Tab-separated table of C-alpha atoms in Angstrom:
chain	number	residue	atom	x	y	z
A	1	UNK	CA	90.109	320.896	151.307
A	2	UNK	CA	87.435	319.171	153.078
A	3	UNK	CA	88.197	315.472	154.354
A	4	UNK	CA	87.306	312.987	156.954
A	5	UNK	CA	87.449	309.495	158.254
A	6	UNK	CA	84.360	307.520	157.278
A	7	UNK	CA	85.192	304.063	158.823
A	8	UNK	CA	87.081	301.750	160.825
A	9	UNK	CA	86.992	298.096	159.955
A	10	UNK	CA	88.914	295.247	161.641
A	11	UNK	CA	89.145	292.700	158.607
A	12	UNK	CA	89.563	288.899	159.696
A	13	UNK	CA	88.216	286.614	157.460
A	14	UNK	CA	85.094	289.560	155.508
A	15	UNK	CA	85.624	292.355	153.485
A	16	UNK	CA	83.591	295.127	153.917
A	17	UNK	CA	81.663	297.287	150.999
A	18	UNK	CA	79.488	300.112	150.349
A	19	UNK	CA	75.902	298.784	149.373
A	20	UNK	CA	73.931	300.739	146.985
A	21	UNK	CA	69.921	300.544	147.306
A	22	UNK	CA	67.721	301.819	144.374
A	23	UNK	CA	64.530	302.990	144.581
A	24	UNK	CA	61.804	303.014	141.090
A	25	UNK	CA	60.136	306.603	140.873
A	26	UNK	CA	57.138	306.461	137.986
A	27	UNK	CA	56.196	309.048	136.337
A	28	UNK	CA	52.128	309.573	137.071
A	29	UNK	CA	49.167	311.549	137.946
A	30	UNK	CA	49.781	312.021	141.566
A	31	UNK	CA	53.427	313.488	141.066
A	32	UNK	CA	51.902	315.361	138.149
A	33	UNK	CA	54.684	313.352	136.014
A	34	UNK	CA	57.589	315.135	137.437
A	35	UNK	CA	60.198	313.424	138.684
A	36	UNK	CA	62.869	315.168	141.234
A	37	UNK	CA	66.517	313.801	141.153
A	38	UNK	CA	70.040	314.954	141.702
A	39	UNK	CA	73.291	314.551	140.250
A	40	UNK	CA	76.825	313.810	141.775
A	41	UNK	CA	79.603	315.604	143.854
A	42	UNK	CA	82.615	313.583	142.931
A	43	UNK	CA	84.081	312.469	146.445
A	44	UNK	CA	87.271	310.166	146.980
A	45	UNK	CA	87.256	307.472	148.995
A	46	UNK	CA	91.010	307.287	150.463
A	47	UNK	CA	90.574	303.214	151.398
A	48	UNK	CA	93.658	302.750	154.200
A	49	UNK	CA	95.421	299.687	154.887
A	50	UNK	CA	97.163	299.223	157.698
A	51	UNK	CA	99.317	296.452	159.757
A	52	UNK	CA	99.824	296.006	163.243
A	53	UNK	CA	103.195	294.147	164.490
A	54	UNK	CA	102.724	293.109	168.575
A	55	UNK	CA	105.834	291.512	168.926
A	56	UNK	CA	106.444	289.439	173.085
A	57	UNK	CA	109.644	288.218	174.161
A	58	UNK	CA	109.277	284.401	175.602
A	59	UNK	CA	110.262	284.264	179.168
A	60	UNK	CA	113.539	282.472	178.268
A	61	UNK	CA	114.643	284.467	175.516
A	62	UNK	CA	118.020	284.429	176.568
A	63	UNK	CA	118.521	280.809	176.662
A	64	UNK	CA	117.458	280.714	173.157
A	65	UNK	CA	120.824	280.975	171.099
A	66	UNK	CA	122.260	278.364	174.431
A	67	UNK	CA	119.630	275.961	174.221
A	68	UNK	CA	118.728	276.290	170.966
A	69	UNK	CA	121.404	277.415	168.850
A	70	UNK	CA	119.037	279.943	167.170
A	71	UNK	CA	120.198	283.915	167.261
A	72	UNK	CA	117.673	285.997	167.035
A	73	UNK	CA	115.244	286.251	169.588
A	74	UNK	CA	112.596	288.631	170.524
A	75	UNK	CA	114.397	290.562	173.264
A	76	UNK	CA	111.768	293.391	174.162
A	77	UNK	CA	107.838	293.261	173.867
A	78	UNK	CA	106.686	295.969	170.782
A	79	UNK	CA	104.029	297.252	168.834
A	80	UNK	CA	104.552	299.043	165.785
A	81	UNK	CA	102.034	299.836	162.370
A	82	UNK	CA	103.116	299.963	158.967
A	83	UNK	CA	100.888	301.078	155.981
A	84	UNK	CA	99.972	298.532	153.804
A	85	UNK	CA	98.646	299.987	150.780
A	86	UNK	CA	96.511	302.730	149.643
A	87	UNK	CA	94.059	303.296	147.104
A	88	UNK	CA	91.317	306.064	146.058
A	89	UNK	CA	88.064	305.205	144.211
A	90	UNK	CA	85.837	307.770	143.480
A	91	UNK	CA	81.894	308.045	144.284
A	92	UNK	CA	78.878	310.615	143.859
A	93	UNK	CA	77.643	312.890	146.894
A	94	UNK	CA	74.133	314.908	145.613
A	95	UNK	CA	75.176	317.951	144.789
A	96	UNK	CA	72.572	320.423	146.296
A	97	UNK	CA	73.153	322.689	143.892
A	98	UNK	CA	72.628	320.416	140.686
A	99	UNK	CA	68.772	319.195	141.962
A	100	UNK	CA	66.498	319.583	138.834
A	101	UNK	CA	62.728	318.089	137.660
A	102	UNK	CA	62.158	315.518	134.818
A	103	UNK	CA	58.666	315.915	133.074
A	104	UNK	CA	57.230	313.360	131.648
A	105	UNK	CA	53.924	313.547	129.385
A	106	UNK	CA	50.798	311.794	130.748
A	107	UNK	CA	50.471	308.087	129.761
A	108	UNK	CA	54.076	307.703	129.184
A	109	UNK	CA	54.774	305.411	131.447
A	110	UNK	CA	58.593	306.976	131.866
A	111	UNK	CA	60.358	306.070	135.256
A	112	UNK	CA	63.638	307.231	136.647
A	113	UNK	CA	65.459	305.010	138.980
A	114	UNK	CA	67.762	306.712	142.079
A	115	UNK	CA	69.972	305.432	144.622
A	116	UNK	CA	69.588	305.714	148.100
A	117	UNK	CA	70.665	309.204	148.007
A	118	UNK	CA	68.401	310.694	145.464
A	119	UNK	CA	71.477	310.411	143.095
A	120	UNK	CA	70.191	309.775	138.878
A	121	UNK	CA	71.046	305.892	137.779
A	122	UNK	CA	69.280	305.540	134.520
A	123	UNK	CA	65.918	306.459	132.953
A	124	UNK	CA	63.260	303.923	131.649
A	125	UNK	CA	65.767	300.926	132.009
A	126	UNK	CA	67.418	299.128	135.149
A	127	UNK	CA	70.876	300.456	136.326
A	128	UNK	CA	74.077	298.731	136.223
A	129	UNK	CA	74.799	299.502	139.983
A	130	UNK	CA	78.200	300.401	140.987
A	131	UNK	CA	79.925	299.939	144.716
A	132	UNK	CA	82.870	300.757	146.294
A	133	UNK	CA	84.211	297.364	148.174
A	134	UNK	CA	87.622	297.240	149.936
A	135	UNK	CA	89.341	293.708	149.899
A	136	UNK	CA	90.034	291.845	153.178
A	137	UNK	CA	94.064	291.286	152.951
A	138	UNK	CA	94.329	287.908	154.747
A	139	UNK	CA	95.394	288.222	158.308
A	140	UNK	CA	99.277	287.047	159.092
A	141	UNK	CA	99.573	285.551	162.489
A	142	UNK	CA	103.064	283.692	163.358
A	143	UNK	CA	102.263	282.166	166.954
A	144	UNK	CA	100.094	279.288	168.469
A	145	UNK	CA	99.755	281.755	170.775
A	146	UNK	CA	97.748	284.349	172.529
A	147	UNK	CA	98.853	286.129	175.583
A	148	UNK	CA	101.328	283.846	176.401
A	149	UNK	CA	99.831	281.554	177.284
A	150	UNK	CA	102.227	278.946	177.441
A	151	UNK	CA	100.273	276.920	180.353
A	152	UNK	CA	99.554	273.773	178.224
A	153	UNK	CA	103.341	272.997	177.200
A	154	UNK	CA	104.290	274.054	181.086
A	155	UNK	CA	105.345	270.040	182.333
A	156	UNK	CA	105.385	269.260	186.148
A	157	UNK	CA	109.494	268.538	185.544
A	158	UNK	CA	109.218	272.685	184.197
A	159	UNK	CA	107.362	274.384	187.341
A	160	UNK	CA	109.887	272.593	189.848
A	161	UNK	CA	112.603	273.768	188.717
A	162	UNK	CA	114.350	276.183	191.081
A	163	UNK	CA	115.568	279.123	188.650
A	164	UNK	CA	114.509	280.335	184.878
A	165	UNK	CA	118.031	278.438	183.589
A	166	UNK	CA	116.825	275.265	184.847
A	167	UNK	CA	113.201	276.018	183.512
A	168	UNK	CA	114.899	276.882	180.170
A	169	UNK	CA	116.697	273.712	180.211
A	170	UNK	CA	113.956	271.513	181.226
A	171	UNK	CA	112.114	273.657	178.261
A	172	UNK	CA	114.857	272.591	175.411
A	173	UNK	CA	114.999	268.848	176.745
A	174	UNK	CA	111.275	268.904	176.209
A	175	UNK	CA	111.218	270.321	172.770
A	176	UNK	CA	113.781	267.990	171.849
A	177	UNK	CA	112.031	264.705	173.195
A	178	UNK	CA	109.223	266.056	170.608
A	179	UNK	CA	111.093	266.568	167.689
A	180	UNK	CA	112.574	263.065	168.392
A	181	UNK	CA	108.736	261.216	168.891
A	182	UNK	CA	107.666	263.344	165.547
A	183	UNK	CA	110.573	262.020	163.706
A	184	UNK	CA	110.272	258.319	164.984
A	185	UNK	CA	106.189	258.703	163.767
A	186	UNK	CA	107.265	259.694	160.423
A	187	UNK	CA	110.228	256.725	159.649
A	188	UNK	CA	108.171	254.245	161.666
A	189	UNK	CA	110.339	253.689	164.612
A	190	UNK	CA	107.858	253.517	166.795
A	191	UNK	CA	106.232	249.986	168.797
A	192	UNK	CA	102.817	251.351	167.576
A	193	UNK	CA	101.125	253.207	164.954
A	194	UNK	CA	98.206	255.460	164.948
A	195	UNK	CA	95.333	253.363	163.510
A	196	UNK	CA	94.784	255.400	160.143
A	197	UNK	CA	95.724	258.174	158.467
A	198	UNK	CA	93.617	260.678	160.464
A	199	UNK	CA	94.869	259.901	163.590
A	200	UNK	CA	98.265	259.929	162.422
A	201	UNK	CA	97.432	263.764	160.755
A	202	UNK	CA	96.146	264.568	164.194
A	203	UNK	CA	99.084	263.219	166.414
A	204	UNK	CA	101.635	265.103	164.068
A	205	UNK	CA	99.462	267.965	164.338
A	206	UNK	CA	99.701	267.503	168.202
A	207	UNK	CA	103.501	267.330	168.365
A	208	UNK	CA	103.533	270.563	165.888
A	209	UNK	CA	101.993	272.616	167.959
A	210	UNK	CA	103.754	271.666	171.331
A	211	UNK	CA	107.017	272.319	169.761
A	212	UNK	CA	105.720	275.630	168.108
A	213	UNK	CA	104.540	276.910	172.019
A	214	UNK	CA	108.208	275.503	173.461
A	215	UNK	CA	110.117	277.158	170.766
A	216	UNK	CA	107.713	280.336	171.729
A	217	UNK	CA	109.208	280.503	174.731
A	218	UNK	CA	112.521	281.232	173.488
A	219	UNK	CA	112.257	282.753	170.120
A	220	UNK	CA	109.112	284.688	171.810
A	221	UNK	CA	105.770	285.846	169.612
A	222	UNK	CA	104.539	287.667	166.506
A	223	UNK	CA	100.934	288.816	165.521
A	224	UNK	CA	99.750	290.530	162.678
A	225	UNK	CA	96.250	292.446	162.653
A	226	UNK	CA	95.270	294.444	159.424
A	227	UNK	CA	93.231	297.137	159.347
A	228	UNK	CA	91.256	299.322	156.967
A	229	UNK	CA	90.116	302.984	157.369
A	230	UNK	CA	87.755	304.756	154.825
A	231	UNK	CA	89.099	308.671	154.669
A	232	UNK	CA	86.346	310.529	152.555
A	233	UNK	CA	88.065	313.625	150.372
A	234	UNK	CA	86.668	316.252	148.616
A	235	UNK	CA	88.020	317.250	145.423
A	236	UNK	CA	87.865	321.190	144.623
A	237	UNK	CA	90.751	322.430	143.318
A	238	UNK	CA	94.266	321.443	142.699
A	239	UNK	CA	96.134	320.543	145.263
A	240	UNK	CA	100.162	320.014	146.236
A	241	UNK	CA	101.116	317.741	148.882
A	242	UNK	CA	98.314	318.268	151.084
A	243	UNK	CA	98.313	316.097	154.474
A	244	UNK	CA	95.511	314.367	154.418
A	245	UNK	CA	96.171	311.817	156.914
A	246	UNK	CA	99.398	310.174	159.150
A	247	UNK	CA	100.338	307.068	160.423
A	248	UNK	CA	101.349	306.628	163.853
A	249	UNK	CA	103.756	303.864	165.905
A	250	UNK	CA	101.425	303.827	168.420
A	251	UNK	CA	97.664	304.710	166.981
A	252	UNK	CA	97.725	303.402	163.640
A	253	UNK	CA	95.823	305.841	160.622
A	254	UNK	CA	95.118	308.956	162.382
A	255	UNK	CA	93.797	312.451	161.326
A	256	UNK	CA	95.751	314.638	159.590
A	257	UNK	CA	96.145	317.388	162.350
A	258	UNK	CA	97.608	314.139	164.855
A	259	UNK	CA	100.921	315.305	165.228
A	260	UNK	CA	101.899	311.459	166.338
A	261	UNK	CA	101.874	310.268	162.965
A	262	UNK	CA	103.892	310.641	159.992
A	263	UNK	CA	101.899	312.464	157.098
A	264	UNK	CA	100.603	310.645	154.219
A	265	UNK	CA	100.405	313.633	150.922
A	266	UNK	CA	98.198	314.005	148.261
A	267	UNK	CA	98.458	315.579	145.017
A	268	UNK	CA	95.891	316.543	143.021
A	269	UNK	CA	95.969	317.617	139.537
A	270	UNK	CA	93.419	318.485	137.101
A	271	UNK	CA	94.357	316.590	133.407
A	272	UNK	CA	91.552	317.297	132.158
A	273	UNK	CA	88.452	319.929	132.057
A	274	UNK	CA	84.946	318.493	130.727
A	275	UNK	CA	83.874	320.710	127.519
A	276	UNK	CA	80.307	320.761	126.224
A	277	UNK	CA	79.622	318.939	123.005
A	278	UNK	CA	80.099	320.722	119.582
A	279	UNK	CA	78.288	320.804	116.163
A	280	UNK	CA	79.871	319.506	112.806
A	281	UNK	CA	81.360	322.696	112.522
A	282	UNK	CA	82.962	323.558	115.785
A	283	UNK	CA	80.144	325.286	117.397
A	284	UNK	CA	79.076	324.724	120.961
A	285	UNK	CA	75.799	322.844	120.915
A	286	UNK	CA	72.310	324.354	122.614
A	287	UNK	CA	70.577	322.952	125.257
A	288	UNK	CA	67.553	321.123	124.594
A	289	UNK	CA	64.474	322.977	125.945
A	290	UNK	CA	63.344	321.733	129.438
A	291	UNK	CA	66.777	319.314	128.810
A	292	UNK	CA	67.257	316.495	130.696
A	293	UNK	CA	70.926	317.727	132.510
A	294	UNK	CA	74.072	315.272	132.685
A	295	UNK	CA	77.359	315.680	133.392
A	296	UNK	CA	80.358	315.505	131.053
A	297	UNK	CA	83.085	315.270	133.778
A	298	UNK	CA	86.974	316.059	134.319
A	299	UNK	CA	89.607	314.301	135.202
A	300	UNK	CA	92.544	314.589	138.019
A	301	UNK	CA	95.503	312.826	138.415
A	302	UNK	CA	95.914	311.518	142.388
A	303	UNK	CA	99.034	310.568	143.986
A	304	UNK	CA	100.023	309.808	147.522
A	305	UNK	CA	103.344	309.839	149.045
A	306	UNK	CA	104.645	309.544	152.227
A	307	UNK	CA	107.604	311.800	151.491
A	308	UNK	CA	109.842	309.494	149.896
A	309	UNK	CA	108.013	307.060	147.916
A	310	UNK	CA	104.730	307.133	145.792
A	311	UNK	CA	102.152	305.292	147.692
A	312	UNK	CA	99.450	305.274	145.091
A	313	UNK	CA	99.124	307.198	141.488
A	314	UNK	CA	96.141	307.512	139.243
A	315	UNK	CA	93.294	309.419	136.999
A	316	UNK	CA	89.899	309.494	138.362
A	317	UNK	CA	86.865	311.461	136.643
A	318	UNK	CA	85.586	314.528	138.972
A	319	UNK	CA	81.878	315.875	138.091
A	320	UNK	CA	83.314	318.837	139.479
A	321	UNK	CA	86.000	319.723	136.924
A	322	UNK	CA	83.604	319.121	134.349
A	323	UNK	CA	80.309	320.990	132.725
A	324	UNK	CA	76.660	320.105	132.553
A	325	UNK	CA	74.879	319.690	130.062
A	326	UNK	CA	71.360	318.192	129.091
A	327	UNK	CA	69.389	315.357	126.934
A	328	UNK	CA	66.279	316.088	124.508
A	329	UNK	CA	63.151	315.000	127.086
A	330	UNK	CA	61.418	313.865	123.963
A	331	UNK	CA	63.423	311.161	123.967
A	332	UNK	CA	62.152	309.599	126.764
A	333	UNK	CA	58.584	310.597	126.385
A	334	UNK	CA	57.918	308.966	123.212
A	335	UNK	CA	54.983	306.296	123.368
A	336	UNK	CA	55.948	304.339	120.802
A	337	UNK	CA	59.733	304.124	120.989
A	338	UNK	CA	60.885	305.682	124.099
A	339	UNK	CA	65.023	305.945	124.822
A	340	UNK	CA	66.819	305.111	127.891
A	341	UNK	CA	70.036	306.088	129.483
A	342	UNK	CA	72.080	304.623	132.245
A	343	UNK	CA	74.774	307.244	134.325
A	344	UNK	CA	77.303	307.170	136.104
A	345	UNK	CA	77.112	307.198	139.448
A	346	UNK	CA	80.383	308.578	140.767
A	347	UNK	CA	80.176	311.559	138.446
A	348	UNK	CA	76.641	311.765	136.599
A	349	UNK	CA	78.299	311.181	132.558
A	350	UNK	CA	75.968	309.191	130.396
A	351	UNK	CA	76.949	305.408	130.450
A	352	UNK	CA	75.112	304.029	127.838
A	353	UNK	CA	71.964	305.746	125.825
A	354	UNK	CA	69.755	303.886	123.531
A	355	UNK	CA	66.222	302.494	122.871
């Protein structure tokens, strides 16, 4: 089975997408009123999110439960991922092989309207445009701080001291004498106020995020990055537990063949085969001379796993598990009351057909 990473994104405060441009084709002399489009490969885009822990012990981590009285203190700096969720949209790839020629008659004024690819949106109307667009997850980051930088809480009374218990000490006395001047603000023991209520927001927030960056340098630091990756997959045939990609302490989502990362399976099953239409009476209908090809699509049920637990589980439509089959032209030719028909883009089936 054919797969590969299409993306890395480092989400913040965005979300990235997959735009879809359209260009107009018209049907006139100069193109002899043929029109050349193509319809869809079914791919699946595996959308990956991930979550990076970097965990950093404080410098006086083992003062903390001392000092402190709080257990439970980053002891040892780490970096682990976790996956965050998974899930698989589907989206059309021109099939080289399904590449046909629309004629219109002269004067008819028909159009056709692709996407970017050359892939069939709709005929003689505008397309209801689909796209594929991951959401952001918001970012989770417990620490005032970056890199340890614990310079701005470091007091005069702090560097002097002659070994990392006094420091430590010096360090608690500190973050006590803060939680002491925040709690005098807020009962109004204090000789004078701040002038309003911004000020007072502002000198709270002050005091909040000194004590945060003392207690740091116990309790130590968390951060949180999430990350999405875009794995494109190919659907051909069924297929049972299948790596497809793994997730790694150290690298995050990497290929499948990374042998650093625990696999990530997919199962693919086919629910349902596309069937061309049928008469009143059960017979397989013709196709339309110089027909205007669709495609009625299957279906497959997708699941991933890492093992042990089902990571994501659903039916998508696959052109390829499905037939072809085609539309009267004179439908779309008629001066006085031509039709029009929006598709699919992901697998080519008619979305809506009328005048």
């Amino acid at each position: 089975m054919k797969y590969a990473f299409l993306s890395l994104c480092l989400l913040l405060t965005t979300s990235a997408g997959f735009a879809q441009e359209t260009k107009r084709l018209t049907a006139d002399k100069h193109n002899e009123y043929g029109l050349v489009f193509s319809l869809p490969q079914t791919h699946l885009d595996l959308e990956v999110v991930a979550t990076k822990t970097t965990r950093k012990a404080g410098p006086y981590y083992q003062y903390a439960e001392k000092y402190l009285g709080i257990p439970g203190a980053i002891a040892q700096d780490s970096e682990e991922w976790s996956l965050t969720s998974v899930k698989v949209n589907p989206y059309g790839v021109p099939d080289p092989d399904e590449e046909y020629l629309m004629q219109f008659k002269a004067g008819s004024n028909g159009y056709i309207v692709l996407d970017e690819n050359g892939l069939l949106l709709s005929i003689n109307t505008e397309p209801a445009v689909d796209s594929i667009a991951p959401t952001a997850p918001k970012v989770k980051t417990k620490s005032p701080l970056d890199n340890n930088d614990y310079a701005k809480v470091y007091s005069e009374e702090l560097l002097m001291s002659a070994s990392t218990a006094k420091m430590a000490e010096v360090a608690a006395k500190q973050l006590y004498r803060i939680r002491e001047s925040r709690l005098n603000l807020v009962t109004g023991e204090v000789d004078e106020l701040p002038a309003d209520g911004e000020s007072f927001k502002l000198v709270i927030q002050q005091l909040d995020e000194q004590e945060a960056a003392l207690t740091a340098l116990f309790m130590g630091t968390t951060q949180t990055e999430t990350v999405v990756k875009h794995i494109d997959y190919l659907p051909i045939a069924e297929s049972t537990n299948e790596v497809v990609f793994r997730i790694s302490d150290l690298y995050g989502v990497v290929s499948a063949d990374n042998l650093s990362g625990a696999p990530i399976y997919l199962t693919l099953k086919i629910t349902e085969e596309g069937q061309l239409p049928v008469d009143n009476k059960g017979n397989v209908k013709k196709m339309p001379k110089n027909a205007v090809p669709y495609a009625i699509p299957g279906k497959a049920e997708v699941t991933l796993t890492d093992g042990k637990k089902t990571l994501f589980k659903g039916e998508v439509p696959v052109a390829q598990f499905g037939v072809i089959f085609g539309l009267d032209p004179s439908l779309f030719t008629d001066k006085k009351a031509p039709s029009c028909v929006t598709f699919y883009p992901q697998t080519g089936a008619i979305r809506q057909l009328g005048k």
